[in-house]
Amino acid sequence: MVRTAIRRSVTIMGQDTMTEAATFCDLVREHARLQGDTPAFTYGEEVITFAELNEGSNRVAHALTALGIAKGDRVAFLGKNHPLYFEALLGAAKIGAVMTPVNWRLAAPEIAYVLDNCAARIVFIGEGFADMIEKVRGQIPKVEHVIGIDAPDYAGTDYRIWRDGFAANPVLVDVGLDDDALQLYTSGTTGKPKGAVTTHRSILSSRDPAHEAEMREWQRPVPGDVTLLAMPCFHISGTGTGIGTMVAGTNSIVLPEYDPTKALDLIENYNISKIFLVPAALQILLNHPRAKEVDFSRLKYVTYGASPIPLELMKQAMEVLGCGFVQMYGMTETSGTIVALDPEDHVPEGSPRMRSVGKPMAGVEIKIIDEAGEEVPVGTVGEIATRSSKNMRGYFNNPDATAETIDTEGWLRTGDAGYLDEDGYLYIHDRVKDMIISGGENVYPAEVENAIYAHPKVADVAVIGIPSEKWGEEVKACVVVKAGEELSEADVIAHAREHIAGYKCPKSVDFIEALPRNPSGKILRRELRAPFWEGKDRAVN
C-alpha cells in the first residue's frame, strides 16, 4: 500500500517549517522533535509536554498492540475530560485504531448501546465510572479489557502502570490520511445514536496548506497560545479542541467539566487566550459574581456554537470580556466548524449579519437544496448541504443512514434549513429534522418519545423544542393519557429519567386530548411548536 501524505506548514517556535503528514500523529511527532519542552496539556498541577505526549502515546500504541488491538479496531473512553484521554487517542491512532468517546451523561442503557454498537474491545474509564461500567458489563460482551485512567474507585488495571510497562520507541504501522481516526456518536431520528467516523484527512483538512492564504486571523496558531478546553470530549467541540491544539503545537488547559468558577481562575492564572463555549455556558460565566473582577486582557477570542448569542448577551460579553467573538456552525458529521461569523461582523449595536452564522471556511462548499436535491436561488430557504474534506467518511456499520446523508457526489445533507444571501452569508431558518439543541446538546424527539411511550399510562406522545432563555431550547412533551388513567408531569419526567440522559428529559409536560396528525398519520410537530415560537425571528435557537 502506498502511504498517502501531504506536506504541511507547521509553526515551531515562531518559525515556519514543512513536514510530511499522513496523519495528525505526524504533526505531534514533529512538535515533540522541535519543541519537546512546550506544554501540550495542563491538568491541575500536571503538565504534559509534547515530548512526553509523544513518548506516552508510543507506549500506549505498544500496549494496545500487546492486547491484540489492530488497525480498524475501536477503543472507547467513558469519563470526564482528561489529558490522558488525548494520549490514549493518539496512541490508538498511531496503530490505526479508532477512539470512541462515550457521553458520560447518558443513562446506563444508552451507554451500553454505544459501547456495544462500536464493538469496542477496550474501554478506558475515568474517575467515578467504575459503578457504571459494572452496571453495563453484562450488556457489552465485546469488551475484553477495562482500564482506569486516574480512577481510584476502579480496582482493575491502572492506565499509568499499564502504559509504563512498554517501550517508548516509535510504532511502525502504516496509517494514512483516509484511515479512520475518531468515532463520535450523534443522536438518531429513529432513537438510536449513530457513530460518525472521522478520518485523519478530515482532522487535518482545517490546516491544509492549499488554503493557507484563505485562513482567517483567528484560525492561525500563534506560539504561546493557551486554550481553555472546557467543553466535553464526547463532543466534537471538546475532542476537536484538543486535537486542534495538538496539531497547532500549543497548550490546552483541561477542565474535567465546565465549571465557571474554575474557568475564571484558569483564565486569570494561565493567561488563557482562546476558549470555545456554547452560549449557555458563556451566559453562566458572565453571571458569575467574579466575572467583572477578572483580568481578561490576555483573552483574544471566544468561539461559540450550537446556537446564536442573543444581542443583549453579546453586548454584555463584549463589555466584560473585551475580546473577539467567532460564531461557528458545523456538526459532528463535518468534523466541526464549516461556517464561521468573524469578529468584525460582531458589533454591539447589532446588524443583520449577526443573525447569520457567517461564511464558509476555506475549502468548504455550501449550497441550499430543495426536497429533490436541486439547488435553489439565493435568498430561498431550503436544506443546507455541504461538501469538503471535513465531511465524515460515513456512519459506522450503517450504509443506509450514510447514503441518506451523503450523496454520490459527496454532498452531505445537514438537516438544517436556511438560506444564503448575495454576499455568501448563511442564515439558519429552521430544522428539516426535528432535532432540539438544548445547552449545546443534541436531542431528537424520537429518543424522548420512545422513553415516555413505554409508560403504561401513556396513549400517545410528541416531543418538541420550545424557547429557553438559559438553554436556547428546552424539551417539552405533549402527552395523551390512556382513558381512565391519571398521570402527572412529575410521573412522566421521572419515568423518562430511568431510560435516557437527564438533559434529554422534558422540562415540562402538557397533557392534551389528541395529537395533531396529517392524513398519513404523521405527527404535526410544527402545529404544537407554533404558539411557543410566535413572534420569533426564526423557528429554532
Coordinates of C-alpha atoms in Angstrom, one line a residue:
M1 CA 0.0 0.0 0.0
V2 CA 1.3 3.5 -0.8
R3 CA 1.3 5.8 2.2
T4 CA -0.5 8.9 1.2
A5 CA 1.0 12.1 2.7
I6 CA 0.6 15.9 2.4
R7 CA 3.3 18.4 3.0
R8 CA 2.1 20.7 5.8
S9 CA 3.3 24.0 7.1
V10 CA 3.9 23.9 10.8
T11 CA 4.8 26.8 13.0
I12 CA 7.5 25.8 15.5
M13 CA 8.7 28.4 18.0
G14 CA 7.6 31.2 15.7
Q15 CA 9.3 29.7 12.6
D16 CA 7.5 28.0 9.7
T17 CA 8.8 24.6 8.7
M18 CA 7.4 21.9 6.4
T19 CA 6.7 18.4 7.4
E20 CA 5.2 15.4 5.6
A21 CA 2.0 14.5 7.4
A22 CA -0.1 11.4 6.6
T23 CA -1.8 11.6 10.0
F24 CA -2.3 14.1 12.7
C25 CA 0.1 11.9 14.8
D26 CA 2.9 13.0 12.4
L27 CA 2.5 16.7 13.4
V28 CA 2.6 15.8 17.1
R29 CA 5.9 13.9 16.5
E30 CA 7.3 17.0 14.7
H31 CA 6.3 19.2 17.7
A32 CA 7.9 16.7 20.0
R33 CA 11.1 16.8 18.0
L34 CA 11.4 20.5 17.6
Q35 CA 9.7 21.9 20.7
G36 CA 9.6 18.9 23.0
D37 CA 9.6 21.0 26.2
T38 CA 6.5 23.0 25.2
P39 CA 3.4 22.1 27.2
A40 CA 0.8 20.2 25.3
F41 CA -1.7 19.7 28.1
T42 CA -2.1 21.2 31.6
Y43 CA -4.3 19.5 34.1
G44 CA -4.3 20.9 37.6
E45 CA -0.6 20.6 38.7
E46 CA 0.3 18.1 36.0
V47 CA 1.9 19.4 32.8
I48 CA 2.4 17.1 29.8
T49 CA 4.9 18.4 27.3
F50 CA 4.9 17.4 23.6
A51 CA 7.9 15.1 24.2
E52 CA 6.1 13.4 27.0
L53 CA 2.8 13.2 25.0
N54 CA 4.6 11.6 22.0
E55 CA 6.5 9.1 24.2
G56 CA 3.5 8.2 26.3
S57 CA 1.3 7.6 23.2
N58 CA 4.1 5.4 21.8
R59 CA 3.9 3.3 24.9
V60 CA 0.1 3.2 24.6
A61 CA 0.4 2.0 21.0
H62 CA 2.7 -0.8 22.0
A63 CA 0.4 -1.7 25.0
L64 CA -2.7 -1.8 22.8
T65 CA -0.8 -4.0 20.2
A66 CA 0.1 -6.4 23.0
L67 CA -3.6 -6.7 23.8
G68 CA -4.3 -7.6 20.2
I69 CA -5.7 -4.3 19.1
A70 CA -5.1 -3.7 15.4
K71 CA -5.8 -1.2 12.7
G72 CA -9.5 -0.6 12.4
D73 CA -10.4 -1.8 15.9
R74 CA -12.4 0.5 18.2
V75 CA -11.4 1.5 21.7
A76 CA -13.6 3.7 23.9
F77 CA -13.4 6.2 26.7
L78 CA -16.0 6.8 29.4
G79 CA -15.1 9.7 31.6
K80 CA -14.8 13.4 32.1
N81 CA -12.1 15.4 30.3
H82 CA -8.6 14.3 31.0
P83 CA -5.3 14.9 29.1
L84 CA -4.6 11.1 29.2
Y85 CA -7.7 10.6 27.1
F86 CA -5.8 12.5 24.3
E87 CA -2.7 10.5 24.9
A88 CA -4.7 7.3 24.6
L89 CA -6.4 8.7 21.4
L90 CA -3.0 9.5 20.0
G91 CA -1.6 6.1 20.9
A92 CA -4.6 4.3 19.3
A93 CA -4.3 6.5 16.1
K94 CA -0.6 5.5 15.7
I95 CA -1.6 1.9 15.1
G96 CA -4.8 2.8 13.1
A97 CA -7.2 2.0 16.0
V98 CA -10.2 4.4 16.4
M99 CA -11.1 6.2 19.6
T100 CA -14.8 6.4 20.6
P101 CA -15.5 8.8 23.5
V102 CA -18.8 8.0 25.2
N103 CA -21.2 10.6 26.5
W104 CA -20.9 10.1 30.3
R105 CA -24.2 12.0 30.8
L106 CA -26.2 9.2 29.2
A107 CA -28.3 6.7 31.1
A108 CA -26.9 3.1 31.5
P109 CA -28.9 1.6 28.6
E110 CA -27.7 4.3 26.3
I111 CA -24.0 3.8 27.3
A112 CA -24.3 0.1 26.9
Y113 CA -25.8 0.6 23.4
V114 CA -22.9 2.8 22.2
L115 CA -20.2 0.5 23.6
D116 CA -21.8 -2.5 22.0
N117 CA -22.6 -0.8 18.7
C118 CA -19.0 0.5 18.2
A119 CA -17.7 -3.0 19.1
A120 CA -15.1 -1.6 21.4
R121 CA -12.7 -4.2 22.7
I122 CA -11.1 -1.9 25.3
V123 CA -12.8 0.8 27.4
F124 CA -10.8 3.4 29.3
I125 CA -12.8 4.8 32.2
G126 CA -12.3 7.9 34.3
E127 CA -12.8 8.5 38.0
G128 CA -16.4 7.9 39.1
F129 CA -17.4 5.5 36.4
A130 CA -16.4 2.1 37.9
D131 CA -20.0 1.6 39.1
M132 CA -21.4 2.4 35.6
I133 CA -19.1 0.1 33.8
E134 CA -20.0 -2.7 36.2
K135 CA -23.7 -2.0 35.7
V136 CA -23.5 -2.4 31.9
R137 CA -20.8 -5.1 31.9
G138 CA -23.3 -7.9 31.0
Q139 CA -24.5 -5.9 28.0
I140 CA -21.2 -5.3 26.4
P141 CA -19.8 -8.8 25.6
K142 CA -17.3 -7.5 23.0
V143 CA -15.4 -5.5 25.7
E144 CA -12.3 -7.5 26.7
H145 CA -10.5 -5.1 29.0
V146 CA -11.3 -2.1 31.2
I147 CA -8.5 0.3 32.1
G148 CA -8.9 3.0 34.7
I149 CA -7.4 6.5 34.0
D150 CA -6.7 8.1 37.4
A151 CA -9.7 6.2 38.7
P152 CA -9.2 5.3 42.4
D153 CA -12.7 3.9 42.5
Y154 CA -11.8 1.2 40.0
A155 CA -9.9 -1.9 41.3
G156 CA -8.8 -3.2 37.9
T157 CA -5.9 -2.2 35.6
D158 CA -4.4 1.2 36.1
Y159 CA -3.6 3.2 33.0
R160 CA -0.3 4.6 34.0
I161 CA 1.1 1.3 35.3
W162 CA -0.2 -0.5 32.2
R163 CA 1.3 2.2 29.8
D164 CA 4.7 2.4 31.5
G165 CA 5.2 -1.3 31.1
F166 CA 6.0 -0.8 27.4
A167 CA 8.8 0.9 25.4
A168 CA 8.6 4.5 24.2
N169 CA 10.2 3.8 20.8
P170 CA 8.1 4.7 17.7
V171 CA 5.5 2.3 16.4
L172 CA 5.7 1.2 12.8
V173 CA 2.2 0.8 11.4
D174 CA 1.1 2.0 8.0
V175 CA -1.6 4.6 8.7
G176 CA -2.7 7.2 6.1
L177 CA -5.0 10.2 5.5
D178 CA -8.0 8.1 4.6
D179 CA -7.8 5.8 7.6
D180 CA -10.4 6.2 10.4
A181 CA -9.2 8.2 13.4
L182 CA -12.2 9.1 15.6
Q183 CA -15.8 7.9 16.1
L184 CA -18.3 10.2 17.7
Y185 CA -21.9 9.3 18.4
T186 CA -24.7 11.6 17.3
S187 CA -28.4 11.1 18.2
G188 CA -30.6 9.5 15.6
T189 CA -34.0 10.3 14.3
T190 CA -35.1 6.7 15.0
G191 CA -34.0 6.9 18.6
K192 CA -30.7 5.1 18.2
P193 CA -27.4 7.0 18.1
K194 CA -25.1 6.7 15.0
G195 CA -21.3 6.6 15.1
A196 CA -19.9 9.3 12.8
V197 CA -16.5 8.2 11.5
T198 CA -13.8 10.9 11.0
T199 CA -10.6 10.2 9.1
H200 CA -7.1 11.7 9.5
R201 CA -7.8 13.7 6.3
S202 CA -10.9 15.2 7.9
I203 CA -8.9 16.2 11.0
L204 CA -6.1 17.7 9.0
S205 CA -8.2 19.5 6.5
S206 CA -8.6 22.6 8.6
R207 CA -4.9 23.2 8.3
D208 CA -4.5 22.3 4.6
P209 CA -1.7 24.5 3.2
A210 CA -3.6 24.7 -0.1
H211 CA -6.0 27.0 1.7
E212 CA -3.4 28.8 3.9
A213 CA -3.8 32.1 2.2
E214 CA -7.6 32.0 3.0
M215 CA -7.1 31.1 6.6
R216 CA -8.7 33.6 8.9
E217 CA -6.7 35.5 11.5
W218 CA -8.4 33.8 14.5
Q219 CA -7.6 30.4 13.0
R220 CA -3.9 30.9 12.8
P221 CA -1.9 29.2 15.6
V222 CA 0.3 31.6 17.5
P223 CA 3.3 30.4 19.6
G224 CA 2.4 30.8 23.2
D225 CA -1.4 30.5 22.7
V226 CA -3.2 28.9 25.6
T227 CA -6.6 27.4 25.1
L228 CA -9.1 26.5 27.8
L229 CA -10.6 23.1 27.0
A230 CA -13.9 23.3 28.8
M231 CA -16.4 21.5 26.6
P232 CA -16.9 17.7 26.9
C233 CA -14.7 15.4 24.9
F234 CA -17.6 13.2 23.9
H235 CA -18.5 16.2 21.6
I236 CA -16.6 17.3 18.6
S237 CA -16.2 20.7 20.4
G238 CA -14.1 19.1 23.1
T239 CA -12.1 16.5 21.2
G240 CA -11.8 18.8 18.3
T241 CA -10.3 21.5 20.5
G242 CA -7.7 19.1 22.0
I243 CA -6.7 17.7 18.6
G244 CA -6.5 21.2 17.2
T245 CA -4.0 22.4 19.9
M246 CA -2.0 19.2 19.5
V247 CA -1.8 19.8 15.7
A248 CA -1.0 23.5 16.3
G249 CA 1.7 22.8 18.9
T250 CA 0.0 24.9 21.6
N251 CA -1.1 24.3 25.2
S252 CA -4.6 23.2 26.3
I253 CA -5.7 23.8 29.9
V254 CA -8.1 20.9 30.6
L255 CA -11.2 21.2 32.8
P256 CA -12.8 17.9 33.7
E257 CA -16.2 19.5 33.1
Y258 CA -17.4 23.0 32.7
D259 CA -17.3 25.0 36.0
P260 CA -17.5 28.8 35.7
T261 CA -15.6 29.4 39.0
K262 CA -12.7 27.2 37.9
A263 CA -12.8 28.6 34.4
L264 CA -12.4 32.2 35.7
D265 CA -9.5 31.0 37.9
L266 CA -7.8 29.4 35.0
I267 CA -8.3 32.4 32.7
E268 CA -6.6 34.6 35.3
N269 CA -3.8 32.3 36.3
Y270 CA -2.9 30.8 33.0
N271 CA -3.3 33.7 30.7
I272 CA -5.9 31.9 28.6
S273 CA -6.0 33.3 25.0
K274 CA -8.8 31.2 23.4
I275 CA -12.0 29.5 24.6
F276 CA -14.8 27.6 22.9
L277 CA -18.1 27.8 24.8
V278 CA -21.8 27.2 24.0
P279 CA -23.9 30.3 24.6
A280 CA -25.5 28.9 27.7
A281 CA -22.0 28.3 29.3
L282 CA -20.9 31.8 28.3
Q283 CA -24.0 33.3 30.0
I284 CA -23.3 31.3 33.2
L285 CA -19.7 32.7 33.1
L286 CA -20.8 36.3 32.7
N287 CA -23.4 36.0 35.5
H288 CA -20.7 34.8 37.9
P289 CA -20.1 37.2 40.8
R290 CA -16.4 37.3 40.0
A291 CA -16.8 37.9 36.2
K292 CA -16.2 41.7 36.4
E293 CA -13.2 41.3 38.7
V294 CA -11.1 39.0 36.5
D295 CA -8.4 40.3 34.1
F296 CA -9.4 39.2 30.6
S297 CA -6.7 41.3 28.8
R298 CA -4.9 38.2 27.5
L299 CA -8.1 36.7 26.1
K300 CA -8.1 37.1 22.3
Y301 CA -11.0 35.1 21.1
V302 CA -14.2 33.4 22.4
T303 CA -15.6 31.0 19.8
Y304 CA -19.1 29.7 20.3
G305 CA -21.5 27.4 18.6
A306 CA -24.7 25.3 18.8
S307 CA -26.9 28.4 18.9
P308 CA -26.5 32.1 18.3
I309 CA -25.9 34.6 21.1
P310 CA -28.8 36.9 21.8
L311 CA -27.8 40.5 21.2
E312 CA -28.1 41.6 24.9
L313 CA -25.8 38.7 25.9
M314 CA -23.3 39.7 23.2
K315 CA -23.3 43.3 24.4
Q316 CA -22.6 42.1 27.9
A317 CA -19.9 39.7 26.7
M318 CA -18.1 42.4 24.7
E319 CA -18.2 44.8 27.6
V320 CA -16.9 42.3 30.2
L321 CA -14.5 40.2 28.1
G322 CA -13.3 42.8 25.6
C323 CA -12.1 40.2 23.1
G324 CA -13.1 39.0 19.6
F325 CA -16.1 36.7 19.1
V326 CA -16.4 34.0 16.4
Q327 CA -19.7 32.1 15.8
M328 CA -19.1 28.6 14.5
Y329 CA -21.6 26.4 12.6
G330 CA -20.9 22.8 12.0
M331 CA -21.8 19.3 13.2
T332 CA -20.2 16.0 14.2
E333 CA -20.6 14.8 10.7
T334 CA -18.4 17.6 9.4
S335 CA -15.7 17.2 11.9
G336 CA -16.8 20.5 13.5
T337 CA -16.8 24.0 12.0
I338 CA -17.6 24.6 8.3
V339 CA -19.0 28.1 8.5
A340 CA -18.0 31.0 10.8
L341 CA -19.0 34.5 11.6
D342 CA -15.8 36.6 12.1
P343 CA -15.1 39.0 14.9
E344 CA -15.5 42.0 12.6
D345 CA -19.1 41.0 12.0
H346 CA -19.9 41.1 15.7
V347 CA -21.0 44.7 16.6
P348 CA -22.5 45.7 19.9
E349 CA -25.3 47.6 18.3
G350 CA -26.3 44.6 16.3
S351 CA -26.6 44.1 12.5
P352 CA -28.4 41.9 10.0
R353 CA -25.3 39.8 9.6
M354 CA -25.3 38.9 13.3
R355 CA -28.4 36.9 12.5
S356 CA -26.3 34.7 10.2
V357 CA -23.7 32.0 11.1
G358 CA -21.2 33.6 8.7
K359 CA -19.4 32.5 5.6
P360 CA -18.0 29.0 4.6
M361 CA -14.5 28.1 5.7
A362 CA -11.7 27.7 3.2
G363 CA -12.2 24.6 1.1
V364 CA -15.9 24.2 2.2
E365 CA -18.7 24.3 -0.3
I366 CA -22.2 25.2 0.8
K367 CA -25.4 25.1 -1.2
I368 CA -29.1 25.2 -0.4
I369 CA -31.3 22.5 -1.9
D370 CA -34.9 21.6 -2.2
E371 CA -36.5 18.2 -1.4
A372 CA -35.4 16.8 -4.7
G373 CA -31.8 17.8 -4.1
E374 CA -31.8 20.6 -6.6
E375 CA -30.0 23.9 -5.8
V376 CA -32.4 26.8 -5.1
P377 CA -31.8 30.6 -5.8
V378 CA -30.1 33.0 -3.4
G379 CA -32.4 34.0 -0.6
T380 CA -34.6 30.9 -0.9
V381 CA -35.0 28.7 2.2
G382 CA -34.0 25.0 1.7
E383 CA -31.9 22.3 3.3
I384 CA -28.2 23.2 3.8
A385 CA -25.8 20.8 2.1
T386 CA -22.1 20.9 2.3
R387 CA -19.1 19.3 0.6
S388 CA -15.5 19.3 1.7
S389 CA -12.7 17.0 3.0
K390 CA -14.0 17.8 6.5
N391 CA -17.1 15.5 5.9
M392 CA -17.2 12.2 7.8
R393 CA -16.5 9.0 5.9
G394 CA -19.9 7.8 7.0
Y395 CA -21.9 6.2 9.8
F396 CA -20.2 3.2 11.4
N397 CA -21.8 -0.1 10.0
N398 CA -24.8 1.9 8.8
P399 CA -24.7 2.2 5.0
D400 CA -28.4 3.1 4.7
A401 CA -28.1 6.1 7.0
T402 CA -24.8 7.1 5.3
A403 CA -26.5 7.0 1.9
E404 CA -29.4 9.1 3.1
T405 CA -27.0 11.7 4.4
I406 CA -24.2 11.8 1.8
D407 CA -24.9 11.6 -1.9
T408 CA -22.7 10.0 -4.6
E409 CA -21.1 13.4 -5.3
G410 CA -20.0 13.9 -1.7
W411 CA -22.7 16.4 -0.7
L412 CA -23.8 16.0 2.9
R413 CA -27.3 17.0 4.0
T414 CA -27.1 18.8 7.3
G415 CA -30.8 18.5 8.3
D416 CA -30.9 22.3 8.8
A417 CA -33.0 24.7 6.8
G418 CA -31.5 28.0 5.8
Y419 CA -30.6 30.4 3.0
L420 CA -27.6 32.2 1.6
D421 CA -27.6 35.9 0.9
E422 CA -26.0 37.6 -2.1
D423 CA -22.7 38.0 -0.1
G424 CA -22.5 34.3 0.7
Y425 CA -23.6 34.6 4.4
L426 CA -25.5 31.6 5.7
Y427 CA -28.7 32.1 7.7
I428 CA -30.3 29.3 9.7
H429 CA -34.1 29.4 9.4
D430 CA -35.3 26.1 10.9
R431 CA -34.6 22.4 11.0
V432 CA -35.6 19.9 8.4
K433 CA -35.4 17.2 11.0
D434 CA -37.0 17.6 14.5
M435 CA -33.8 17.9 16.4
I436 CA -33.7 20.1 19.6
I437 CA -30.5 21.7 20.7
S438 CA -30.5 22.4 24.4
G439 CA -27.5 23.9 26.1
G440 CA -25.3 22.6 23.2
E441 CA -26.6 19.0 23.4
N442 CA -28.5 17.4 20.5
V443 CA -31.8 15.8 21.4
Y444 CA -34.0 14.0 18.9
P445 CA -37.7 13.8 19.8
A446 CA -37.9 10.2 18.8
E447 CA -35.5 9.2 21.6
V448 CA -37.5 11.0 24.2
E449 CA -40.8 9.8 22.8
N450 CA -39.7 6.2 22.9
A451 CA -38.8 6.5 26.6
I452 CA -42.1 8.2 27.5
Y453 CA -44.2 5.9 25.4
A454 CA -43.0 3.0 27.4
H455 CA -45.0 4.3 30.4
P456 CA -48.1 2.0 30.8
K457 CA -50.5 5.0 31.2
V458 CA -49.3 6.9 28.1
A459 CA -51.5 6.5 25.0
D460 CA -49.6 8.9 22.7
V461 CA -46.8 11.4 22.9
A462 CA -45.0 14.1 20.9
V463 CA -41.9 16.0 21.9
I464 CA -41.0 19.5 20.8
G465 CA -38.4 22.1 21.4
I466 CA -39.5 25.4 22.9
P467 CA -37.5 28.7 23.5
S468 CA -35.5 28.9 26.7
E469 CA -33.5 32.0 27.8
K470 CA -31.0 29.8 29.7
W471 CA -30.6 26.8 27.3
G472 CA -31.6 28.2 23.9
E473 CA -34.2 25.5 23.6
E474 CA -35.7 23.1 26.1
V475 CA -37.7 19.9 25.7
K476 CA -41.5 19.8 26.2
A477 CA -43.6 16.7 26.0
C478 CA -47.2 16.7 24.8
V479 CA -48.8 13.6 26.3
V480 CA -52.2 11.9 25.7
V481 CA -53.1 9.8 28.7
K482 CA -54.9 6.5 28.3
A483 CA -58.7 6.6 29.0
G484 CA -59.5 6.2 32.7
E485 CA -55.9 6.8 33.8
E486 CA -54.2 9.7 35.7
L487 CA -50.7 10.9 35.2
S488 CA -48.7 13.9 36.5
E489 CA -45.9 15.9 35.0
A490 CA -43.5 14.6 37.7
D491 CA -44.5 11.0 36.8
V492 CA -43.7 11.5 33.1
I493 CA -40.3 13.1 33.8
A494 CA -39.3 10.5 36.4
H495 CA -40.1 7.7 34.1
A496 CA -38.1 9.3 31.2
R497 CA -35.1 9.6 33.5
E498 CA -34.9 5.9 34.0
H499 CA -34.3 5.4 30.3
I500 CA -32.5 8.4 28.9
A501 CA -30.0 11.1 29.9
G502 CA -31.3 13.8 32.2
Y503 CA -30.7 16.6 29.6
K504 CA -33.0 14.8 27.2
C505 CA -35.8 14.6 29.6
P506 CA -38.7 17.1 29.3
K507 CA -38.5 20.2 31.4
S508 CA -42.3 20.5 31.1
V509 CA -45.3 18.4 30.1
D510 CA -48.6 19.4 28.5
F511 CA -51.5 17.0 28.7
I512 CA -53.7 17.1 25.6
E513 CA -56.7 15.1 24.3
A514 CA -55.1 14.2 20.9
L515 CA -52.0 14.9 18.8
P516 CA -52.4 16.7 15.5
R517 CA -51.6 14.4 12.6
N518 CA -51.7 14.6 8.8
P519 CA -53.8 12.2 6.7
S520 CA -51.0 9.6 6.7
G521 CA -50.7 9.7 10.5
K522 CA -47.5 11.7 10.8
I523 CA -47.5 14.0 13.9
L524 CA -47.6 17.6 13.0
R525 CA -45.0 18.9 15.5
R526 CA -44.9 22.3 13.8
E527 CA -48.5 22.9 14.9
L528 CA -47.5 22.0 18.5
R529 CA -44.5 24.3 18.3
A530 CA -46.0 27.3 16.6
P531 CA -47.6 29.0 19.7
F532 CA -44.2 29.0 21.6
W533 CA -42.2 30.4 18.7
E534 CA -44.7 33.1 17.7
G535 CA -43.0 36.5 17.2
K536 CA -39.5 35.0 17.0
D537 CA -37.2 35.8 14.0
R538 CA -36.5 32.1 13.5
A539 CA -38.1 28.8 14.5
V540 CA -35.0 27.5 16.3
N541 CA -32.5 28.8 18.8

